[in-house]
mmCIF file of C-alpha atoms in Angstrom:
data_model
loop_
_atom_site.group_PDB
_atom_site.id
_atom_site.type_symbol
_atom_site.label_atom_id
_atom_site.label_comp_id
_atom_site.label_asym_id
_atom_site.label_seq_id
_atom_site.Cartn_x
_atom_site.Cartn_y
_atom_site.Cartn_z
ATOM 1 C CA MET A 109 -6.580 -23.018 6.200
ATOM 2 C CA LYS A 110 -7.235 -19.503 7.519
ATOM 3 C CA ALA A 111 -6.528 -20.710 11.063
ATOM 4 C CA LEU A 112 -3.147 -22.022 9.875
ATOM 5 C CA PHE A 113 -2.162 -18.630 8.497
ATOM 6 C CA ARG A 114 -3.330 -16.909 11.666
ATOM 7 C CA LEU A 115 -1.032 -19.246 13.569
ATOM 8 C CA LEU A 116 1.776 -18.351 11.152
ATOM 9 C CA PHE A 117 1.115 -14.646 11.737
ATOM 10 C CA LEU A 118 1.260 -15.024 15.526
ATOM 11 C CA SER A 119 4.288 -17.342 15.349
ATOM 12 C CA LEU A 120 6.259 -14.845 13.257
ATOM 13 C CA ALA A 121 5.360 -12.064 15.673
ATOM 14 C CA LEU A 122 6.433 -14.176 18.654
ATOM 15 C CA LEU A 123 9.688 -15.307 17.022
ATOM 16 C CA SER A 124 10.533 -11.725 16.055
ATOM 17 C CA PHE A 125 9.856 -10.509 19.585
ATOM 18 C CA VAL A 126 11.825 -13.318 21.252
ATOM 19 C CA GLY A 127 14.716 -12.959 18.799
ATOM 20 C CA ASP A 128 14.884 -9.234 19.428
ATOM 21 C CA GLN A 129 14.867 -9.523 23.212
ATOM 22 C CA ALA A 130 17.271 -12.471 23.279
ATOM 23 C CA SER A 131 19.753 -10.564 21.116
ATOM 24 C CA LYS A 132 19.494 -7.420 23.267
ATOM 25 C CA TYR A 133 19.902 -9.206 26.579
ATOM 26 C CA GLY A 134 22.653 -11.410 25.156
ATOM 27 C CA ILE A 135 24.710 -8.630 23.557
ATOM 28 C CA PHE A 136 24.392 -6.252 26.490
ATOM 29 C CA ARG A 137 25.387 -9.014 28.907
ATOM 30 C CA TRP A 138 28.281 -10.149 26.713
ATOM 31 C CA LEU A 139 29.624 -6.594 26.356
ATOM 32 C CA TYR A 140 28.855 -5.591 29.948
ATOM 33 C CA ASN A 141 32.535 -5.107 30.850
ATOM 34 C CA ASP A 142 31.894 -4.188 34.503
ATOM 35 C CA GLY A 143 29.343 -1.560 33.535
ATOM 36 C CA ILE A 144 31.677 0.305 31.196
ATOM 37 C CA GLY A 145 30.365 -1.225 27.980
ATOM 38 C CA ASP A 146 32.358 -2.525 25.050
ATOM 39 C CA GLN A 147 32.303 -3.214 21.334
ATOM 40 C CA LYS A 148 33.289 -6.188 19.200
ATOM 41 C CA GLN A 149 34.405 -5.756 15.628
ATOM 42 C CA VAL A 150 32.491 -7.836 13.088
ATOM 43 C CA VAL A 151 33.928 -6.226 9.946
ATOM 44 C CA ASP A 152 37.064 -4.274 10.839
ATOM 45 C CA GLY A 153 36.752 -0.606 10.043
ATOM 46 C CA TRP A 154 33.066 -0.890 9.130
ATOM 47 C CA PHE A 155 30.733 -2.715 11.467
ATOM 48 C CA CYS A 156 30.694 -3.699 15.131
ATOM 49 C CA LEU A 157 28.410 -4.840 17.926
ATOM 50 C CA ARG A 158 28.333 -2.349 20.787
ATOM 51 C CA ALA A 159 26.733 -1.949 24.189
ATOM 52 C CA ASP A 160 26.866 1.398 25.939
ATOM 53 C CA TYR A 161 26.147 2.025 29.601
ATOM 54 C CA ILE A 162 25.756 5.213 31.617
ATOM 55 C CA PRO A 163 28.719 5.361 34.042
ATOM 56 C CA ASN A 164 27.536 5.443 37.647
ATOM 57 C CA GLY A 165 23.973 5.751 36.400
ATOM 58 C CA PRO A 166 21.134 5.725 38.937
ATOM 59 C CA GLU A 167 19.296 2.508 39.583
ATOM 60 C CA GLY A 168 15.584 2.603 38.908
ATOM 61 C CA ASP A 169 12.893 1.356 36.595
ATOM 62 C CA CYS A 170 15.288 1.558 33.655
ATOM 63 C CA ALA A 171 18.105 -0.401 35.272
ATOM 64 C CA LEU A 172 19.268 -3.552 33.510
ATOM 65 C CA THR A 173 19.612 -6.441 35.953
ATOM 66 C CA THR A 174 22.738 -8.489 35.254
ATOM 67 C CA TRP A 175 24.645 -11.181 37.104
ATOM 68 C CA SER A 176 26.819 -8.374 38.454
ATOM 69 C CA GLY A 177 23.935 -6.262 39.731
ATOM 70 C CA LYS A 178 21.954 -3.444 38.176
ATOM 71 C CA ILE A 179 23.292 -1.030 35.605
ATOM 72 C CA LEU A 180 21.686 1.569 33.357
ATOM 73 C CA PRO A 181 22.107 0.912 29.617
ATOM 74 C CA ARG A 182 22.319 3.872 27.267
ATOM 75 C CA VAL A 183 19.113 3.813 25.231
ATOM 76 C CA ASN A 184 17.504 5.471 22.232
ATOM 77 C CA LYS A 185 14.393 7.360 23.314
ATOM 78 C CA GLY A 186 13.471 8.305 19.754
ATOM 79 C CA ALA A 187 11.957 6.358 16.880
ATOM 80 C CA LEU A 188 13.472 3.986 14.339
ATOM 81 C CA PHE A 189 17.205 4.671 13.818
ATOM 82 C CA GLY A 190 17.209 7.348 16.534
ATOM 83 C CA LEU A 191 14.769 9.802 14.948
ATOM 84 C CA GLY A 192 13.508 12.261 17.564
ATOM 85 C CA ASN A 193 16.013 11.114 20.174
ATOM 86 C CA GLU A 194 16.887 14.706 21.085
ATOM 87 C CA HIS A 195 13.536 15.152 22.857
ATOM 88 C CA GLU A 196 14.236 12.200 25.194
ATOM 89 C CA HIS A 197 11.430 11.556 27.708
ATOM 90 C CA ARG A 198 8.664 13.131 25.637
ATOM 91 C CA SER A 199 9.796 11.136 22.624
ATOM 92 C CA ASN A 200 9.847 7.852 24.533
ATOM 93 C CA PHE A 201 6.327 8.355 25.901
ATOM 94 C CA PHE A 202 4.998 9.460 22.515
ATOM 95 C CA PHE A 203 6.511 6.531 20.621
ATOM 96 C CA ALA A 204 5.382 4.092 23.320
ATOM 97 C CA CYS A 205 1.794 5.278 22.757
ATOM 98 C CA VAL A 206 2.266 5.016 18.990
ATOM 99 C CA SER A 207 3.569 1.457 19.454
ATOM 100 C CA VAL A 208 0.452 0.430 21.395
ATOM 101 C CA ALA A 209 -1.869 1.855 18.745
ATOM 102 C CA ALA A 210 0.169 0.283 15.937
ATOM 103 C CA ALA A 211 0.292 -3.125 17.644
ATOM 104 C CA VAL A 212 -3.489 -3.205 18.139
ATOM 105 C CA PHE A 213 -4.113 -2.153 14.529
ATOM 106 C CA ILE A 214 -1.645 -4.690 13.109
ATOM 107 C CA PHE A 215 -3.020 -7.491 15.299
ATOM 108 C CA VAL A 216 -6.592 -6.872 14.104
ATOM 109 C CA TRP A 217 -5.487 -6.450 10.487
ATOM 110 C CA GLY A 218 -3.344 -9.575 10.585
ATOM 111 C CA PHE A 219 -6.133 -11.707 12.040
ATOM 112 C CA ARG A 220 -8.632 -10.510 9.456
ATOM 113 C CA LYS A 221 -6.325 -10.808 6.448
ATOM 114 C CA ALA A 222 -4.311 -13.930 7.305
ATOM 115 C CA GLY A 223 -5.051 -16.490 4.605
ATOM 116 C CA PRO A 224 -3.681 -18.354 1.553
ATOM 117 C CA LYS A 225 -4.320 -15.351 -0.727
ATOM 118 C CA ASP A 226 -2.336 -13.016 1.510
ATOM 119 C CA ARG A 227 0.807 -14.986 2.332
ATOM 120 C CA LEU A 228 3.151 -12.042 1.874
ATOM 121 C CA LEU A 229 0.880 -9.793 3.908
ATOM 122 C CA THR A 230 0.825 -12.372 6.705
ATOM 123 C CA PHE A 231 4.639 -12.488 6.780
ATOM 124 C CA SER A 232 4.990 -8.706 6.714
ATOM 125 C CA LEU A 233 2.449 -8.040 9.463
ATOM 126 C CA GLY A 234 3.942 -10.757 11.674
ATOM 127 C CA LEU A 235 7.396 -9.172 11.406
ATOM 128 C CA ILE A 236 6.049 -5.665 11.988
ATOM 129 C CA LEU A 237 4.049 -6.741 15.041
ATOM 130 C CA GLY A 238 7.036 -8.551 16.561
ATOM 131 C CA GLY A 239 9.346 -5.596 15.947
ATOM 132 C CA THR A 240 6.822 -3.152 17.373
ATOM 133 C CA LEU A 241 6.380 -5.207 20.542
ATOM 134 C CA GLY A 242 10.143 -5.674 20.925
ATOM 135 C CA ASN A 243 10.860 -1.951 20.996
ATOM 136 C CA PHE A 244 7.733 -1.246 23.060
ATOM 137 C CA TYR A 245 9.007 -3.634 25.744
ATOM 138 C CA ASP A 246 12.262 -1.681 25.896
ATOM 139 C CA ARG A 247 10.453 1.649 26.194
ATOM 140 C CA VAL A 248 8.405 0.415 29.139
ATOM 141 C CA VAL A 249 11.177 -1.460 30.969
ATOM 142 C CA PHE A 250 14.267 0.639 30.169
ATOM 143 C CA GLY A 251 12.815 4.031 29.266
ATOM 144 C CA GLY A 252 14.153 3.709 25.722
ATOM 145 C CA VAL A 253 15.333 1.220 23.104
ATOM 146 C CA ARG A 254 18.573 -0.758 23.375
ATOM 147 C CA ASP A 255 20.545 -0.619 20.100
ATOM 148 C CA PHE A 256 23.751 -2.481 19.271
ATOM 149 C CA PHE A 257 24.271 -2.863 15.479
ATOM 150 C CA ASP A 258 26.711 -0.095 14.517
ATOM 151 C CA PHE A 259 27.821 0.603 10.925
ATOM 152 C CA TYR A 260 30.128 3.341 12.176
ATOM 153 C CA LYS A 261 32.113 3.663 8.924
ATOM 154 C CA ILE A 262 29.187 5.352 7.173
ATOM 155 C CA GLY A 263 27.831 7.046 10.288
ATOM 156 C CA PHE A 264 24.592 5.065 10.164
ATOM 157 C CA PRO A 265 22.403 5.242 13.307
ATOM 158 C CA VAL A 266 22.819 2.309 15.693
ATOM 159 C CA PHE A 267 19.887 -0.128 15.486
ATOM 160 C CA ASN A 268 18.626 -3.535 16.648
ATOM 161 C CA VAL A 269 16.819 -6.702 15.545
ATOM 162 C CA ALA A 270 13.366 -5.167 16.088
ATOM 163 C CA ASP A 271 14.292 -2.351 13.696
ATOM 164 C CA CYS A 272 15.323 -4.961 11.117
ATOM 165 C CA CYS A 273 11.972 -6.726 11.499
ATOM 166 C CA LEU A 274 10.134 -3.425 11.033
ATOM 167 C CA VAL A 275 12.087 -2.504 7.897
ATOM 168 C CA VAL A 276 11.806 -5.956 6.290
ATOM 169 C CA GLY A 277 8.109 -6.135 7.201
ATOM 170 C CA ALA A 278 7.472 -2.692 5.713
ATOM 171 C CA PHE A 279 9.330 -3.693 2.526
ATOM 172 C CA LEU A 280 7.236 -6.869 2.190
ATOM 173 C CA LEU A 281 4.073 -4.855 2.834
ATOM 174 C CA LEU A 282 5.021 -2.414 0.079
ATOM 175 C CA THR A 283 5.825 -5.302 -2.263
ATOM 176 C CA GLN A 284 2.420 -6.835 -1.526
ATOM 177 C CA ALA A 285 0.666 -3.540 -2.242
ATOM 178 C CA ILE A 286 2.499 -2.910 -5.535
ATOM 179 C CA PHE A 287 2.795 -6.341 -7.110
ATOM 180 C CA PHE A 288 0.197 -8.611 -5.533
ATOM 181 C CA THR A 289 -2.889 -6.458 -5.015
ATOM 182 C CA LYS A 290 -5.418 -6.899 -7.809
ATOM 183 C CA PRO A 291 -7.156 -3.662 -8.825
ATOM 184 C CA GLU A 292 -10.893 -3.650 -8.333
ATOM 185 C CA GLN A 293 -12.886 -3.836 -11.550
ATOM 186 C CA ALA A 294 -14.915 -0.720 -12.194
ATOM 187 C CA PRO A 295 -18.671 -1.280 -12.576
ATOM 188 C CA ALA A 296 -19.975 -1.208 -16.119
ATOM 189 C CA SER A 297 -21.303 2.161 -17.287
ATOM 190 C CA GLY A 298 -24.823 2.644 -18.590
ATOM 191 C CA GLU A 299 -23.734 2.487 -22.229
ATOM 192 C CA GLU A 300 -21.728 -0.688 -21.656
ATOM 193 C CA THR A 301 -24.728 -2.255 -19.941
ATOM 194 C CA LYS A 302 -27.015 -1.371 -22.831
ATOM 195 C CA THR A 303 -24.520 -2.751 -25.350
ATOM 196 C CA ALA A 304 -24.170 -5.988 -23.427
ATOM 197 C CA PHE A 305 -27.962 -6.325 -23.218
ATOM 198 C CA ALA A 306 -28.323 -5.695 -26.965
ATOM 199 C CA VAL A 307 -25.709 -8.328 -27.785
ATOM 200 C CA GLN A 308 -27.445 -10.860 -25.571
ATOM 201 C CA SER A 309 -30.763 -10.068 -27.271
#
């Protein structure tokens, strides 16, 4: 049974990672628009899908290879929802290192805890691992994270599928900690032990 939940943990992580990368490559290709970028309204006046590119950007390690050649996508070098993006290269390197450490920790934790008694924990860690790896891939390949969900009406930071996996996973992890973690029973004090012994006698 434990092996089944470990498989579930790894499958969720893989699906989250693949879904994130497929959506990024798909959206940025769809909205390529000859390297200019574009946006498609999903809810008029509120929400759109967008892909931004750097006009006449240099080709290099961060270039996105498309059917039309290589182009440099505009990326978020900061953390979740653009936090720390103003520091650019230092931020990207720092958060890439944090992603590696987090991925290793979550992988070990997920393998140890995956089981019937920790279903919610298994789901949450699988989503968090997949989201972490999705954004880490972007940091290594593109020098930053590709974002495309834009709730521009409320000025919310642009985000992606990996961010969604991280937020949902964190919410499930918090739910597990608050509602499904049984408190450890405190050991009986000396007086309680004596009373119990007297009753048994």
